C-alpha positions as a printed Julia matrix, in Angstrom:
175×3 Matrix{Float64}:
  -7.69  -11.93  -12.33
  -9.97  -10.56   -9.63
  -9.23   -9.11   -6.19
  -9.5   -12.44   -4.4
  -7.02  -14.06   -6.78
  -4.69  -11.09   -6.33
  -4.89  -11.42   -2.55
  -4.13  -15.15   -2.82
  -1.05  -14.24   -4.86
   0.08  -11.84   -2.13
  -0.54  -14.45    0.58
   1.49  -17.02   -1.38
   4.32  -14.53   -1.75
   4.16  -13.69    1.96
   4.43  -17.4     2.8
   7.5   -17.8     0.54
   9.47  -14.62    1.26
  10.93  -12.41    3.93
   8.87   -9.29    4.66
  10.96   -7.03    2.41
  10.86   -9.51   -0.49
   7.08   -9.99   -0.83
   6.72   -7.79   -3.93
   9.54   -9.46   -5.91
   8.21  -12.9    -4.94
   4.67  -11.89   -5.96
   6.07  -10.78   -9.34
   7.79  -14.17   -9.77
   4.57  -16.03   -8.98
   2.52  -13.77  -11.23
   4.99  -14.3   -14.11
   3.98  -17.98  -14.1
   0.42  -17.04  -15.12
  -0.93  -16.12  -18.52
  -0.19  -12.8   -20.17
  -3.86  -11.88  -19.8
  -3.84  -12.6   -16.07
  -0.67  -10.58  -15.56
  -2.22   -7.65  -17.39
  -5.42   -7.98  -15.36
  -3.38   -8.02  -12.15
  -2.09   -4.54  -12.95
  -5.64   -3.2   -13.04
  -6.53   -4.96   -9.79
  -3.43   -3.51   -8.12
  -4.32    0.02   -9.2
  -7.95   -0.49   -8.18
  -6.74   -1.43   -4.69
  -4.42    1.58   -4.63
  -7.33    3.78   -5.64
  -9.54    2.24   -2.97
  -6.89    3.01   -0.36
  -6.43    6.61   -1.5
  -7.99    8.07    1.64
  -7.02   11.04    3.75
  -7.25    9.18    7.1
  -4.83    6.54    5.8
  -2.56    9.3     4.48
  -2.55   10.87    7.94
  -1.61    7.49    9.42
   1.23    7.12    6.91
   2.36   10.64    7.81
   2.55    9.74   11.5
   4.24    6.37   10.89
   6.85    7.69    8.46
   7.4    11.09   10.03
   5.99   12.79    6.93
   4.48   11.59    3.69
   4.63   13.14    0.22
   2.38   12.12   -2.68
   4.91    9.53   -3.85
   5.53    8.5    -0.26
   1.84    7.76    0.15
   1.9     5.59   -2.98
   4.89    3.67   -1.58
   3.26    3.35    1.85
   0.15    1.88    0.24
   2.43   -0.46   -1.69
   3.81   -1.64    1.65
   0.27   -2.02    2.96
  -0.67   -4.22   -0.01
   2.24   -6.53    0.77
   0.87   -7.0     4.29
  -2.09   -8.95    2.92
  -5.82   -8.54    2.65
  -6.63   -8.59    6.38
  -4.13   -5.86    7.22
  -5.18   -3.81    4.19
  -8.89   -3.99    5.02
  -8.33   -3.3     8.71
  -6.26   -0.21    7.86
  -8.93    1.09    5.51
 -11.67    0.53    8.09
  -9.63    2.14   10.89
  -6.2     3.56   10.05
  -5.44    3.94   13.76
  -5.62    0.13   14.04
  -2.21    0.07   12.34
  -0.78    0.79   15.79
  -1.28   -2.91   16.56
   0.42   -4.15   13.36
   3.77   -5.84   14.13
   5.54   -4.04   11.28
   4.28   -0.67   12.47
   5.32   -1.44   16.05
   8.78   -2.43   14.82
   8.99    0.78   12.78
   8.19    2.8    15.9
  10.81    0.97   17.97
  13.54    1.02   15.31
  12.81    4.38   13.69
  12.03    2.75   10.33
   9.89    4.04    7.48
   7.32    1.74    5.92
   7.16    1.8     2.14
   7.49   -0.56   -0.78
   7.95    1.02   -4.18
   8.44   -2.42   -5.77
   4.88   -3.37   -4.85
   3.6    -0.8    -7.35
   5.31   -2.64  -10.18
   4.48   -6.27   -9.39
   2.6    -6.73  -12.68
   5.12   -4.66  -14.7
   7.95   -6.84  -13.44
   6.0   -10.07  -14.01
   4.96   -9.05  -17.53
   8.5    -8.17  -18.55
   9.83  -11.39  -17.02
   7.2   -13.52  -18.77
   7.17  -11.81  -22.17
  10.39   -9.85  -22.5
   8.28   -6.77  -23.25
   6.96   -3.86  -21.22
   3.37   -3.99  -20.02
   1.25   -1.94  -22.45
   0.5     1.41  -20.85
  -3.09    1.34  -22.11
  -3.82   -1.95  -20.35
  -4.99   -0.27  -17.13
  -6.45    2.94  -15.83
  -5.77    4.9   -12.67
  -8.56    6.92  -11.12
  -8.23    8.32   -7.63
 -11.3     9.52   -5.74
 -11.36   12.94   -4.09
  -9.97   13.03   -0.58
 -12.31   13.5     2.39
 -12.45   17.26    3.05
 -13.06   16.66    6.77
  -9.44   15.45    6.93
  -8.09   18.53    5.15
  -5.8    19.75    7.92
  -2.05   20.02    8.42
  -0.89   16.58    9.55
   1.86   18.39   11.49
  -0.93   19.69   13.76
  -0.07   17.22   16.49
  -3.13   18.02   18.59
  -5.56   17.36   15.74
  -3.67   14.3    14.56
  -3.5    12.85   18.09
  -7.26   13.36   18.48
  -7.96   11.5    15.22
  -5.23    8.83   15.44
  -4.62    8.45   19.18
  -2.96    5.02   19.18
  -0.58    5.8    16.32
   0.21    9.21   17.76
   1.03    7.67   21.15
   3.13    4.92   19.54
   5.17    7.44   17.57
   5.14   10.03   20.38
   3.34   12.43   18.05
   1.4    14.27   20.75
């Protein structure tokens, strides 16, 4: 499995499921594939999570969710993965662009948090469903890059955050 195949899996799940059921549906679809492809999907998922491990995106998650711990950032990126490739890539290119995302706009209006812990275990769930066993822990690696030091500031600094993420800060009245 490569990234494009993974993204096709997510798009298929998005087409078949309600927004909050994308990860379970993706796991069901993935469970129909070979054991090798399921295992490979776990590495692709963690590669995408590693790619999205960026301080500007963390700041955006902080604004959107009213705070964001380490685990919270993992779960936010899980939610982002379930939004599909276009949303994921747009958010990585410009985290402030999330202000235009319908789910983010709804979160601002309704006071919701955006996260999807289940998205982190799509391959685990699929593997167990398909084989009756747990995914071997040595079948993937996790390697996060260092965070951008130019974004090393307190995300509660509303002035700095509003200057860097003006659309999100305005949407969530963070100024």
